[in-house]
């Protein structure tokens, strides 16, 4: 799933390639991708893109005098830039293509989604805050005013485990399964630790890990073409998706805990005092 660093990089890429250009066609190939119907998708056609903004994991294209085209790539969605776009009108079918946007230059992008769980979402709205997922977002962890005191305030009284708290978009915007693993490894904290139990020293450590992990990932992705962001994310991860490999810090074997629809990875030596966590399907953790 694209998370804050990849979506931030996509925002920068699209700002460079879309701003000042006209969207001449917006074609839904999978009708399920459209989550709004008023205004219609055709209202973005013939309009210049004036800005590209990120809200958590959402991307919003602002148009001159018109609505915003907002998308959430969900777990298996992606944006593919094409210059030029293929000729002809794409046909609806069982393939991954969900939406195609064409510019006056002949270039444009496709939104695709792999797999059978179709969660890729596109909204056409007057204001991005009309999108329910954006309206409920917590603060952005890379915002200038997101300081250690703000993190402490958010975690105070939070009875969930750290892993679940970090992934909650209404608490902190933009962090998902992969980067929550990376942040907790950098902070040397168990994913099962109660969020409200952190001492001031631990809160400071978590804050530093949160900011550094995300900032470093954004910097690694900056300037990359959209098609290279997935590979860059995977290369930069130290524990997530690396079950059975040696920890790059201490050399211990990276372990995994599985849940109903996902998994987490961690280092016992760095994070849990050398004790492996029970690998049970405790989906309640991620709610």
CSV table of C-alpha atoms in Angstrom, one decimal:
chain,number,residue,atom,x,y,z
A,1,UNK,CA,0.0,0.0,0.0
A,2,UNK,CA,1.4,3.4,-0.9
A,3,UNK,CA,1.9,5.4,2.3
A,4,UNK,CA,2.9,9.0,3.2
A,5,UNK,CA,6.4,9.0,1.6
A,6,UNK,CA,5.3,7.5,-1.7
A,7,UNK,CA,2.2,9.6,-1.9
A,8,UNK,CA,4.3,12.7,-1.1
A,9,UNK,CA,6.7,11.7,-4.0
A,10,UNK,CA,3.7,11.2,-6.3
A,11,UNK,CA,2.4,14.7,-5.3
A,12,UNK,CA,5.8,16.2,-6.3
A,13,UNK,CA,5.9,14.2,-9.5
A,14,UNK,CA,2.4,15.2,-10.5
A,15,UNK,CA,3.0,18.8,-9.6
A,16,UNK,CA,5.8,18.9,-12.1
A,17,UNK,CA,4.0,17.0,-14.8
A,18,UNK,CA,0.4,18.1,-14.4
A,19,UNK,CA,0.3,21.7,-13.1
A,20,UNK,CA,-0.6,24.2,-15.9
A,21,UNK,CA,-1.9,21.4,-18.2
A,22,UNK,CA,-5.5,20.8,-19.2
A,23,UNK,CA,-7.2,17.5,-18.5
A,24,UNK,CA,-9.0,16.9,-21.8
A,25,UNK,CA,-10.4,13.5,-20.9
A,26,UNK,CA,-11.2,11.5,-17.7
A,27,UNK,CA,-12.3,8.0,-18.5
A,28,UNK,CA,-13.6,5.6,-15.8
A,29,UNK,CA,-12.8,2.0,-16.9
A,30,UNK,CA,-13.9,0.3,-13.7
A,31,UNK,CA,-17.2,2.1,-12.7
A,32,UNK,CA,-16.7,0.9,-9.1
A,33,UNK,CA,-13.8,3.3,-8.7
A,34,UNK,CA,-16.0,6.4,-8.7
A,35,UNK,CA,-17.3,7.2,-5.2
A,36,UNK,CA,-19.1,10.4,-6.1
A,37,UNK,CA,-21.5,11.4,-8.9
A,38,UNK,CA,-22.3,15.0,-8.3
A,39,UNK,CA,-20.5,16.9,-9.7
A,40,UNK,CA,-19.8,14.4,-12.5
A,41,UNK,CA,-16.3,13.2,-13.5
A,42,UNK,CA,-16.8,15.1,-16.8
A,43,UNK,CA,-16.6,18.4,-14.8
A,44,UNK,CA,-12.8,18.1,-14.6
A,45,UNK,CA,-12.5,17.8,-18.4
A,46,UNK,CA,-11.3,20.9,-20.2
A,47,UNK,CA,-9.9,22.4,-17.0
A,48,UNK,CA,-6.3,23.2,-16.1
A,49,UNK,CA,-4.7,21.6,-13.1
A,50,UNK,CA,-3.7,24.4,-10.8
A,51,UNK,CA,-2.2,22.4,-7.8
A,52,UNK,CA,-1.6,18.9,-6.5
A,53,UNK,CA,-1.9,18.4,-2.8
A,54,UNK,CA,-1.5,15.5,-0.4
A,55,UNK,CA,-3.9,14.7,2.5
A,56,UNK,CA,-2.5,11.7,4.4
A,57,UNK,CA,-2.6,9.0,1.8
A,58,UNK,CA,-5.0,10.9,-0.5
A,59,UNK,CA,-4.0,12.9,-3.6
A,60,UNK,CA,-6.1,15.9,-4.7
A,61,UNK,CA,-5.8,17.6,-8.1
A,62,UNK,CA,-7.2,21.1,-8.0
A,63,UNK,CA,-8.6,22.5,-11.2
A,64,UNK,CA,-9.1,26.1,-12.4
A,65,UNK,CA,-12.6,27.2,-11.5
A,66,UNK,CA,-13.8,23.6,-11.1
A,67,UNK,CA,-13.8,20.7,-8.7
A,68,UNK,CA,-11.0,18.6,-7.2
A,69,UNK,CA,-10.2,15.2,-8.5
A,70,UNK,CA,-9.2,13.2,-5.4
A,71,UNK,CA,-7.9,9.6,-5.3
A,72,UNK,CA,-6.9,7.1,-2.6
A,73,UNK,CA,-4.8,4.3,-4.0
A,74,UNK,CA,-5.8,1.8,-1.2
A,75,UNK,CA,-3.8,-1.4,-0.8
A,76,UNK,CA,-3.2,-2.4,-4.4
A,77,UNK,CA,-3.6,0.7,-6.4
A,78,UNK,CA,-1.0,2.7,-8.3
A,79,UNK,CA,-0.5,5.6,-10.7
A,80,UNK,CA,1.3,5.0,-14.0
A,81,UNK,CA,2.5,8.0,-15.9
A,82,UNK,CA,2.5,7.6,-19.7
A,83,UNK,CA,3.9,9.9,-22.4
A,84,UNK,CA,2.2,9.4,-24.7
A,85,UNK,CA,-0.9,7.6,-23.5
A,86,UNK,CA,-2.0,4.6,-25.6
A,87,UNK,CA,-4.3,5.6,-28.5
A,88,UNK,CA,-8.0,4.5,-28.5
A,89,UNK,CA,-10.5,4.2,-25.7
A,90,UNK,CA,-9.8,1.6,-23.1
A,91,UNK,CA,-12.5,-1.1,-22.8
A,92,UNK,CA,-14.0,-2.1,-19.4
A,93,UNK,CA,-12.9,-5.6,-18.5
A,94,UNK,CA,-11.2,-7.7,-15.9
A,95,UNK,CA,-7.9,-6.0,-16.2
A,96,UNK,CA,-6.3,-3.7,-13.6
A,97,UNK,CA,-7.0,-0.4,-15.3
A,98,UNK,CA,-9.5,1.7,-13.4
A,99,UNK,CA,-9.3,5.3,-14.6
A,100,UNK,CA,-7.4,7.1,-17.4
A,101,UNK,CA,-6.7,10.8,-17.5
A,102,UNK,CA,-5.4,12.4,-20.7
A,103,UNK,CA,-3.8,15.8,-21.1
A,104,UNK,CA,-3.8,18.2,-24.0
A,105,UNK,CA,-0.2,17.2,-24.6
A,106,UNK,CA,-1.0,13.6,-25.3
A,107,UNK,CA,0.5,12.4,-22.0
A,108,UNK,CA,-1.5,11.4,-19.0
A,109,UNK,CA,-1.8,8.8,-16.3
A,110,UNK,CA,-3.6,5.5,-15.6
A,111,UNK,CA,-4.9,4.5,-12.2
A,112,UNK,CA,-4.7,0.7,-11.8
A,113,UNK,CA,-5.6,-1.8,-9.1
A,114,UNK,CA,-4.3,-5.4,-8.8
A,115,UNK,CA,-6.2,-8.2,-7.2
A,116,UNK,CA,-9.9,-8.8,-6.6
A,117,UNK,CA,-10.5,-6.5,-3.6
A,118,UNK,CA,-11.4,-3.3,-5.5
A,119,UNK,CA,-10.8,-0.5,-3.0
A,120,UNK,CA,-9.2,2.2,-5.2
A,121,UNK,CA,-11.3,5.3,-4.8
A,122,UNK,CA,-11.8,8.4,-6.9
A,123,UNK,CA,-13.9,11.4,-5.8
A,124,UNK,CA,-14.9,14.6,-7.6
A,125,UNK,CA,-15.7,17.2,-5.0
A,126,UNK,CA,-15.8,21.0,-4.6
A,127,UNK,CA,-13.5,20.8,-1.6
A,128,UNK,CA,-11.3,17.8,-0.5
A,129,UNK,CA,-12.7,17.9,3.0
A,130,UNK,CA,-16.0,16.7,1.5
A,131,UNK,CA,-14.3,13.3,1.2
A,132,UNK,CA,-15.1,11.4,4.4
A,133,UNK,CA,-11.6,9.9,4.7
A,134,UNK,CA,-10.0,13.3,4.5
A,135,UNK,CA,-12.4,14.9,6.9
A,136,UNK,CA,-11.5,12.4,9.6
A,137,UNK,CA,-7.7,12.6,9.2
A,138,UNK,CA,-5.5,13.3,12.2
A,139,UNK,CA,-2.5,15.6,12.0
A,140,UNK,CA,0.2,15.1,9.4
A,141,UNK,CA,3.4,13.9,11.1
A,142,UNK,CA,5.6,15.9,8.8
A,143,UNK,CA,3.8,19.2,9.4
A,144,UNK,CA,5.9,22.0,11.0
A,145,UNK,CA,3.6,22.2,14.0
A,146,UNK,CA,3.6,18.4,14.7
A,147,UNK,CA,6.0,18.4,17.7
A,148,UNK,CA,6.8,16.0,20.5
A,149,UNK,CA,4.2,17.6,22.7
A,150,UNK,CA,1.5,17.0,20.1
A,151,UNK,CA,2.5,13.3,19.8
A,152,UNK,CA,2.3,13.0,23.6
A,153,UNK,CA,-1.1,14.6,23.6
A,154,UNK,CA,-2.4,12.2,20.9
A,155,UNK,CA,-1.1,9.1,22.8
A,156,UNK,CA,-2.3,10.1,26.2
A,157,UNK,CA,-5.2,7.8,27.3
A,158,UNK,CA,-4.8,5.8,24.1
A,159,UNK,CA,-5.5,2.2,25.2
A,160,UNK,CA,-4.5,0.5,22.0
A,161,UNK,CA,-1.1,-1.1,21.1
A,162,UNK,CA,1.4,1.2,19.4
A,163,UNK,CA,1.1,-0.7,16.1
A,164,UNK,CA,-2.6,-0.1,15.8
A,165,UNK,CA,-2.4,3.5,17.1
A,166,UNK,CA,0.3,4.5,14.5
A,167,UNK,CA,-1.9,3.0,11.7
A,168,UNK,CA,-5.1,4.9,12.7
A,169,UNK,CA,-5.5,7.6,10.1
A,170,UNK,CA,-7.8,9.6,12.5
A,171,UNK,CA,-4.9,9.7,15.0
A,172,UNK,CA,-1.9,10.3,12.7
A,173,UNK,CA,-2.3,10.7,9.0
A,174,UNK,CA,-0.3,8.8,6.4
A,175,UNK,CA,1.4,5.9,8.3
A,176,UNK,CA,0.4,2.4,7.2
A,177,UNK,CA,1.5,-1.1,7.9
A,178,UNK,CA,5.0,-0.9,6.4
A,179,UNK,CA,6.2,2.4,8.0
A,180,UNK,CA,4.7,1.6,11.4
A,181,UNK,CA,7.0,-1.4,11.5
A,182,UNK,CA,9.9,0.7,10.4
A,183,UNK,CA,9.2,3.4,13.0
A,184,UNK,CA,8.8,1.0,15.9
A,185,UNK,CA,12.1,-0.7,14.9
A,186,UNK,CA,13.9,2.6,14.8
A,187,UNK,CA,12.4,3.5,18.2
A,188,UNK,CA,13.3,0.1,19.6
A,189,UNK,CA,9.7,-0.5,20.8
A,190,UNK,CA,7.5,-3.5,20.8
A,191,UNK,CA,4.5,-3.2,18.5
A,192,UNK,CA,2.4,-4.6,21.3
A,193,UNK,CA,3.3,-1.9,23.8
A,194,UNK,CA,0.4,0.2,25.0
A,195,UNK,CA,0.4,3.6,23.5
A,196,UNK,CA,-0.6,5.3,26.8
A,197,UNK,CA,2.2,3.7,28.7
A,198,UNK,CA,5.1,5.6,27.2
A,199,UNK,CA,7.4,7.5,29.5
A,200,UNK,CA,8.5,11.0,28.4
A,201,UNK,CA,11.8,9.5,27.3
A,202,UNK,CA,10.0,6.8,25.2
A,203,UNK,CA,7.7,9.4,23.7
A,204,UNK,CA,10.8,11.5,22.6
A,205,UNK,CA,12.3,8.3,21.1
A,206,UNK,CA,9.1,7.5,19.2
A,207,UNK,CA,8.8,11.1,17.9
A,208,UNK,CA,12.4,11.1,16.6
A,209,UNK,CA,11.9,7.7,14.9
A,210,UNK,CA,8.6,8.8,13.4
A,211,UNK,CA,9.9,12.0,11.9
A,212,UNK,CA,13.3,10.6,10.8
A,213,UNK,CA,11.9,7.4,9.2
A,214,UNK,CA,9.3,9.3,7.2
A,215,UNK,CA,11.6,12.2,6.3
A,216,UNK,CA,14.3,9.8,5.1
A,217,UNK,CA,11.8,7.8,3.0
A,218,UNK,CA,10.5,11.0,1.4
A,219,UNK,CA,14.1,12.1,0.6
A,220,UNK,CA,14.9,8.7,-1.0
A,221,UNK,CA,11.8,9.0,-3.1
A,222,UNK,CA,12.1,12.6,-4.1
A,223,UNK,CA,12.7,13.2,-7.8
A,224,UNK,CA,12.0,9.6,-8.8
A,225,UNK,CA,9.6,8.7,-11.6
A,226,UNK,CA,6.3,7.4,-10.5
A,227,UNK,CA,7.1,3.9,-11.8
A,228,UNK,CA,10.2,3.6,-9.6
A,229,UNK,CA,8.6,4.5,-6.2
A,230,UNK,CA,7.5,0.9,-5.3
A,231,UNK,CA,11.0,-0.5,-5.8
A,232,UNK,CA,12.5,2.4,-3.8
A,233,UNK,CA,10.1,1.8,-0.9
A,234,UNK,CA,11.0,-2.0,-0.8
A,235,UNK,CA,14.7,-1.3,-0.9
A,236,UNK,CA,14.6,1.2,1.9
A,237,UNK,CA,12.7,-1.0,4.4
A,238,UNK,CA,14.8,-2.5,7.1
A,239,UNK,CA,12.3,-4.9,8.8
A,240,UNK,CA,9.0,-4.8,7.1
A,241,UNK,CA,8.6,-7.7,4.6
A,242,UNK,CA,11.9,-9.2,5.7
A,243,UNK,CA,10.9,-12.1,7.8
A,244,UNK,CA,13.7,-14.5,8.3
A,245,UNK,CA,16.4,-12.1,7.3
A,246,UNK,CA,19.0,-10.7,9.7
A,247,UNK,CA,18.3,-7.4,11.5
A,248,UNK,CA,20.5,-4.7,9.9
A,249,UNK,CA,21.2,-3.3,13.4
A,250,UNK,CA,21.9,-6.4,15.6
A,251,UNK,CA,21.9,-9.4,13.3
A,252,UNK,CA,19.0,-11.2,15.1
A,253,UNK,CA,16.4,-12.9,12.9
A,254,UNK,CA,13.5,-10.7,11.9
A,255,UNK,CA,10.2,-12.3,13.1
A,256,UNK,CA,6.6,-12.0,12.0
A,257,UNK,CA,3.2,-11.9,13.6
A,258,UNK,CA,0.2,-12.6,11.3
A,259,UNK,CA,-3.2,-11.2,11.5
A,260,UNK,CA,-6.5,-11.8,9.6
A,261,UNK,CA,-5.5,-9.6,6.6
A,262,UNK,CA,-1.9,-8.5,7.2
A,263,UNK,CA,1.2,-9.1,9.2
A,264,UNK,CA,3.9,-7.2,11.1
A,265,UNK,CA,7.6,-7.7,11.3
A,266,UNK,CA,10.0,-6.9,14.1
A,267,UNK,CA,13.4,-7.7,15.7
A,268,UNK,CA,13.2,-9.4,19.1
A,269,UNK,CA,16.6,-8.2,20.2
A,270,UNK,CA,16.0,-4.5,19.2
A,271,UNK,CA,12.3,-4.3,20.2
A,272,UNK,CA,11.1,-7.0,22.7
A,273,UNK,CA,14.0,-7.7,25.0
A,274,UNK,CA,14.9,-10.8,23.0
A,275,UNK,CA,11.5,-12.5,23.4
A,276,UNK,CA,9.6,-13.5,20.3
A,277,UNK,CA,6.0,-12.4,20.2
A,278,UNK,CA,3.3,-15.0,20.0
A,279,UNK,CA,2.3,-15.3,16.3
A,280,UNK,CA,-1.4,-15.4,16.8
A,281,UNK,CA,-4.1,-13.8,14.7
A,282,UNK,CA,-5.0,-10.9,16.9
A,283,UNK,CA,-6.9,-8.8,14.4
A,284,UNK,CA,-8.1,-6.6,17.2
A,285,UNK,CA,-4.7,-5.0,17.3
A,286,UNK,CA,-5.2,-3.4,14.0
A,287,UNK,CA,-8.6,-2.0,14.5
